[in-house]
Each structure stands twice: as structure tokens, then as C-alpha cells.
XYZ file of C-alpha atoms in Angstrom:
348
model
C 81.438 113.988 86.352
C 85.227 112.841 85.233
C 87.134 115.460 87.216
C 85.358 113.839 90.863
C 85.442 109.886 90.039
C 89.314 110.247 88.838
C 90.396 111.944 91.949
C 88.964 109.468 94.303
C 90.911 106.677 92.169
C 93.661 108.999 92.230
C 93.748 109.134 96.707
C 93.111 105.511 97.407
C 95.198 104.486 94.460
C 97.981 106.841 97.501
C 96.216 105.836 100.167
C 97.185 101.875 100.202
C 100.807 102.813 99.341
C 100.835 105.034 102.430
C 99.451 102.795 104.026
C 101.606 100.509 103.116
C 105.016 102.293 103.280
C 104.279 105.006 105.996
C 103.715 105.442 109.756
C 100.261 106.801 111.418
C 101.655 110.209 112.334
C 104.190 109.653 108.116
C 100.405 109.533 106.768
C 98.139 111.574 108.573
C 101.347 114.408 107.067
C 100.619 113.480 103.838
C 97.175 113.378 104.102
C 97.359 116.467 105.554
C 99.620 118.123 102.544
C 97.337 116.314 99.838
C 94.219 117.884 101.007
C 96.015 122.075 101.754
C 96.870 121.166 97.886
C 93.545 119.912 96.870
C 91.717 123.345 98.240
C 94.349 125.455 96.299
C 94.692 123.845 92.960
C 90.402 125.246 93.297
C 91.375 128.410 94.103
C 93.496 128.708 91.046
C 91.941 126.624 88.136
C 88.019 125.576 88.841
C 85.389 127.515 89.808
C 84.769 127.835 94.003
C 80.948 125.308 93.876
C 83.859 122.456 93.910
C 85.576 122.500 96.545
C 83.400 120.948 98.372
C 83.011 117.963 96.764
C 86.320 117.228 96.062
C 87.128 117.525 98.754
C 85.106 115.490 100.532
C 86.176 113.158 97.882
C 89.290 112.932 99.108
C 88.603 112.926 102.870
C 87.224 110.192 102.642
C 89.529 108.295 100.021
C 92.191 109.304 102.318
C 90.750 109.786 105.602
C 87.240 107.666 106.099
C 88.010 104.250 104.077
C 91.519 103.912 105.951
C 90.498 105.474 109.078
C 90.557 101.633 111.030
C 93.165 100.491 109.521
C 95.347 103.823 110.168
C 94.284 103.780 113.970
C 95.204 99.828 114.292
C 99.069 100.558 113.573
C 100.846 99.912 116.127
C 102.186 104.053 115.474
C 98.782 104.689 116.119
C 97.146 106.791 119.313
C 99.361 104.561 122.007
C 102.262 105.134 120.784
C 101.355 109.742 119.999
C 100.016 109.484 124.065
C 103.195 107.373 125.176
C 106.015 109.826 123.114
C 104.044 112.743 124.004
C 103.902 113.928 120.266
C 101.861 117.070 120.528
C 102.085 118.095 117.369
C 101.074 114.584 115.585
C 98.222 114.601 118.199
C 96.567 118.200 118.048
C 97.261 116.813 113.651
C 95.395 113.540 114.273
C 92.310 115.118 115.960
C 92.294 118.293 113.131
C 92.244 115.366 110.473
C 89.960 113.301 111.739
C 87.290 116.014 113.031
C 86.692 116.591 109.587
C 84.931 112.794 109.021
C 81.891 112.173 110.153
C 82.075 110.585 113.690
C 86.288 111.216 113.483
C 86.709 110.954 116.828
C 84.568 108.812 118.484
C 87.524 105.488 118.223
C 89.717 108.424 118.420
C 88.560 109.425 122.140
C 87.588 105.835 122.686
C 91.504 104.829 122.283
C 92.336 107.764 124.470
C 89.899 107.230 127.322
C 91.268 103.376 126.994
C 94.626 105.174 127.577
C 94.035 107.178 130.642
C 91.935 104.709 132.538
C 95.303 102.227 131.942
C 97.906 104.614 132.707
C 96.162 105.334 136.139
C 94.857 101.563 136.590
C 98.971 100.932 136.913
C 100.411 103.821 139.512
C 97.168 102.185 141.264
C 97.588 98.553 141.004
C 101.506 99.180 142.347
C 99.671 101.808 145.591
C 97.285 99.065 146.290
C 100.973 97.179 146.358
C 102.682 98.779 148.193
C 100.345 99.512 150.993
C 100.209 95.748 151.676
C 103.860 96.992 153.264
C 102.978 100.457 155.256
C 103.311 99.063 158.462
C 102.008 102.429 159.951
C 98.528 104.622 159.476
C 100.884 108.106 159.504
C 103.190 106.809 157.258
C 100.496 105.497 154.395
C 98.321 108.621 154.529
C 101.337 111.629 155.013
C 103.069 110.976 151.667
C 102.234 112.606 149.171
C 103.431 110.992 146.424
C 100.753 108.949 145.171
C 98.306 111.441 145.275
C 101.195 113.895 143.296
C 101.674 111.397 140.795
C 97.639 111.483 139.660
C 97.584 115.110 140.178
C 100.854 114.949 137.097
C 98.870 112.210 135.434
C 96.121 114.343 135.298
C 97.824 117.017 134.429
C 99.134 116.166 130.966
C 96.036 115.006 129.842
C 94.660 117.961 130.532
C 97.502 119.349 129.059
C 96.487 116.939 125.771
C 93.031 117.770 125.419
C 93.511 121.433 126.569
C 96.559 121.474 123.527
C 96.185 119.279 121.474
C 91.836 118.317 121.406
C 91.070 121.986 121.355
C 89.417 121.362 124.901
C 87.065 118.920 122.419
C 83.508 118.319 124.780
C 84.004 114.486 122.844
C 87.984 113.945 125.301
C 86.664 115.788 128.197
C 84.218 113.401 128.736
C 86.901 110.679 127.678
C 89.460 111.959 130.144
C 87.338 112.488 133.321
C 85.138 109.040 132.244
C 88.850 107.434 132.651
C 89.386 109.249 136.315
C 86.896 108.665 137.987
C 86.956 104.524 136.807
C 90.081 104.793 138.852
C 89.668 107.308 141.190
C 87.045 105.064 142.781
C 88.384 102.327 143.405
C 88.722 99.862 146.436
C 92.803 100.843 147.721
C 92.247 98.938 150.604
C 92.326 100.086 154.315
C 92.990 103.795 153.417
C 90.414 105.159 150.650
C 90.897 107.743 148.232
C 88.757 110.223 149.985
C 91.190 110.167 153.014
C 94.442 110.717 151.718
C 92.930 113.511 149.144
C 92.460 115.780 152.578
C 95.583 114.061 154.463
C 96.928 115.834 150.743
C 95.476 118.470 151.352
C 95.826 119.091 155.256
C 99.993 118.947 154.490
C 99.318 122.070 152.266
C 97.536 123.734 154.529
C 99.324 123.470 157.243
C 102.570 125.511 159.534
C 104.741 122.313 158.848
C 103.949 120.248 156.216
C 105.303 122.127 152.926
C 106.773 124.924 152.608
C 104.728 126.307 149.555
C 104.772 129.858 147.963
C 101.419 130.856 148.072
C 101.235 130.833 144.592
C 102.512 126.873 144.915
C 100.191 126.170 147.526
C 96.853 128.047 145.264
C 97.839 126.183 141.749
C 98.032 123.000 144.363
C 94.460 123.677 145.153
C 92.892 123.840 142.509
C 94.244 121.289 141.030
C 93.533 118.576 144.273
C 89.627 119.888 143.991
C 90.107 118.894 139.960
C 91.059 115.093 141.093
C 88.531 115.817 143.647
C 85.441 115.683 141.626
C 86.136 112.592 140.146
C 85.538 111.391 143.665
C 82.355 109.941 143.926
C 82.446 109.622 148.415
C 82.736 113.569 147.858
C 80.649 113.205 151.697
C 83.483 111.018 153.315
C 86.183 113.480 151.700
C 83.564 116.079 153.717
C 84.001 113.824 156.903
C 87.320 113.684 157.410
C 88.671 116.915 155.980
C 86.398 119.133 158.149
C 88.133 116.380 161.279
C 91.244 117.727 160.017
C 90.424 121.500 158.749
C 88.783 121.523 162.775
C 92.192 120.011 164.482
C 93.946 123.251 162.353
C 91.961 125.308 163.560
C 91.540 124.889 167.446
C 95.444 124.142 167.720
C 96.498 126.705 165.439
C 98.713 125.413 163.240
C 96.825 126.327 159.633
C 99.491 128.424 157.860
C 97.538 130.783 155.766
C 93.734 131.585 156.146
C 92.724 132.688 153.273
C 94.187 129.216 151.893
C 92.464 127.959 153.936
C 89.398 129.521 153.157
C 90.246 129.403 148.682
C 89.706 125.936 149.610
C 86.231 126.617 150.655
C 85.609 127.845 147.975
C 86.690 125.871 145.597
C 84.373 123.215 147.017
C 81.306 125.207 146.858
C 81.980 126.109 143.599
C 82.626 122.047 142.903
C 79.808 120.808 145.000
C 77.693 124.002 145.836
C 76.865 125.465 149.867
C 75.449 123.381 151.320
C 78.457 121.449 150.929
C 81.179 123.522 152.229
C 78.897 125.490 155.100
C 79.697 123.588 158.351
C 83.626 124.001 157.137
C 82.147 127.719 156.938
C 80.295 127.761 159.949
C 84.231 126.931 161.525
C 85.123 129.649 160.312
C 83.165 131.940 160.934
C 83.307 130.356 164.227
C 87.091 131.204 165.092
C 86.986 135.095 164.072
C 83.669 135.808 165.903
C 85.836 133.937 168.696
C 88.816 136.732 168.485
C 86.507 139.480 168.890
C 84.611 137.966 171.860
C 88.259 138.038 173.466
C 88.974 140.879 172.999
C 85.643 142.068 174.202
C 86.442 140.321 177.204
C 89.284 141.162 177.736
C 87.809 144.773 177.898
C 85.557 143.825 180.479
C 88.023 141.387 182.678
C 90.017 144.978 182.568
C 87.187 147.195 183.954
C 86.349 144.393 186.610
C 87.561 145.164 190.231
C 91.007 143.423 190.689
C 90.881 142.717 187.662
C 93.240 139.969 187.879
C 92.479 138.589 190.617
C 89.116 138.633 188.976
C 89.729 136.151 186.101
C 91.929 134.052 189.747
C 95.005 135.890 188.446
C 95.001 133.668 185.367
C 95.034 134.703 181.878
C 93.378 133.167 179.324
C 91.342 132.788 176.505
C 88.212 131.048 175.265
C 86.419 129.677 172.499
C 83.142 129.551 171.918
C 82.459 126.910 168.891
C 79.292 126.426 167.553
C 77.807 122.339 168.127
C 77.014 121.720 164.716
C 79.575 122.501 162.281
C 82.490 121.283 164.637
C 82.677 117.646 164.442
C 81.465 115.589 167.703
C 83.780 114.824 170.648
C 82.755 113.075 174.234
C 82.024 115.969 177.066
C 85.199 114.713 179.624
C 84.033 115.723 182.940
C 87.144 118.239 184.064
C 87.568 118.529 188.016
C 89.138 122.562 187.747
C 91.251 124.283 190.142
C 89.039 126.907 192.057
C 91.053 129.567 190.278
C 90.249 128.100 187.292
C 86.653 127.439 188.974
C 86.164 131.220 189.453
C 87.914 132.342 186.122
C 85.541 130.355 184.082
C 82.601 131.631 186.467
C 83.767 135.151 184.882
C 83.786 134.121 181.661
C 79.897 132.729 181.882
C 78.263 135.571 183.769
C 80.298 138.571 181.200
C 78.991 135.628 177.787
C 75.557 135.199 179.654
């Protein structure tokens, strides 16, 4: 009865001294040392039933009561995040998780910090977009999306390393990103910029990246995409770009295309990617058809003449999967008409 109140008074005095003299990270270091020392003292001299009661008293005096004053210090959460003080961030998470609801104000501060950082990047983009003249220039510049990917990378790392994957902080991170990833950024939407970023990675003429780099970038891209509320718009633009990559044969790697579709499927379900998968299936079927057709032509009498004397290939596409284009009437020369007739007969 005498011991606990005396301990409490002692640490309240200590705390007020430290509060006035020390920075936030320094205060936490001292508090952690004090807490460990008290636990050690119980082990050395006292009955173990004292431990929980003593620990509670120390936590109340050093952390719970002065928490709001501590977080208001200019060396508080923002300072630690600004300077990437990961060890101190981890200690802050460790110490305040001992306090009831001690992490709530910290997660709010974290969310606000991330929101501010992201909004600043988006503001810069909006300013910049006013001066960009051409559409291709606006969509082909990957730096904006790359900056956001790096931002997400950094804070995701902090949540993993310093906040031990705490769901409270994961939620804060998600909410922060949802705020600025869904802002209106002028003429070209986030969905269009994200899709064009993927297009660059997946195209032959785009970035020269190794398979592992492509895989890593696509994984990060899908994480960023998951914050987007307008997912259907992204799907529409992505499908258009995918169709061009497939039909113009500018896709750098079929495996990478499949991998991206699989990632989107994991995030959004099979319904979301069914058309994209259908497009890939169409093309692999077309290759088989083409091979069979070639064999069919070889067996025809005067095989070369039967096909109008030209080499030609046909890709049969399923209407529902591909973006709809306007059909144009084309008047073809007799050789081509003949070739098409031969293919139609074969296909039917």
C-alpha cells in the first residue's frame, strides 16, 4: 500500500522533469529503461504478484498521463516520420501499445502525415498538368505514379518494420491513400495514369526491365490501384491498351501480362478480369487455328493459288471480350477476297 503510491509519485516527478528537458524520442528511451529496471527489481527482490501492479503504476505515470503533452512536442510523430527515425518509431509503438487506446492518437497523426505528403505530390501534379500540352506527354510520363509508388513503399515499410504490421496503422495508411488517390487531377484521371504506367512496363518499347523488376512494379501498382474507387474506369482503359498490345504484338512478355491479370483477379475477383483473360485465350486459340489452317491450305490442290497466292493470317476474336470498334467496309483486291473465302470455308 505504501510502495505503489510512492513509486507513482516518484515517476510523476521524473516525468515532469523529463518532459521539460528532453525530446520525445529521448523521453521514450528513458521511460523504456525505467520500465525495464522496475521489472528487473521485482525479479530481484519482490514477489512476482507485484509485477503487474507496479508496471501499471509506471505506465500510468510515464506514458498514459503525459501522453498528450508528449505528442504535442515538436520532436513528436511528425519529426520522427520526417527524419525516418525507424528505431524511435518502433519504440513509440512498443511503449504506447502498453497504454489503453494509446495508439489511437498516434495512428491519427500518422494518417494525417501520409495524407499531407500525398496531397502535396498531387497538388504539384495538378499545377504541372496545366502546362502540359499533349495527351501523350501527360500519359507517358511515369514520374508521378512512380513517386506515389515510392511513397506507398516507404510508409508500408514503416508499418511493417516499426508498427509490427499493426492493423490500426494499416487502416490509417489505406485511408490516407484513398483520400488523395481519388482526387480530381484535371484532364487525365488517376485511372488513366495508372493504366498508362502499366502499359509502359508491359510494352516492348517501354522500360527495359528484368522479369523480376517488372513483377515487383506490377505488385506495387496493384496495391496502389486497390485504393482507387473508380476501378471500372481503370478496367476499361486497361482493356483498350491490352488489346493494342496483343493485336499489334507489342507486348514484351505474355507471362507478365498473365501475372498482372492474376494480381487484379486476386484484388477484384474473377468477374473483373474475365474479359482480359478472354482476350489472352482468344490469341492462343488463334495461334492453333492459324497452324491448322496452314496445314489445311497445304493439302488443297495448288495450295498457294487456292489462297490467292499470298501469305496471310487471321485472328478470330470473341466479340464480348474486346473493346468495340466501328466496323469499316473495305473493298479488297480479288486475291485477298479469295483468301478470306478459303479461310471462311475452313473455319465454318
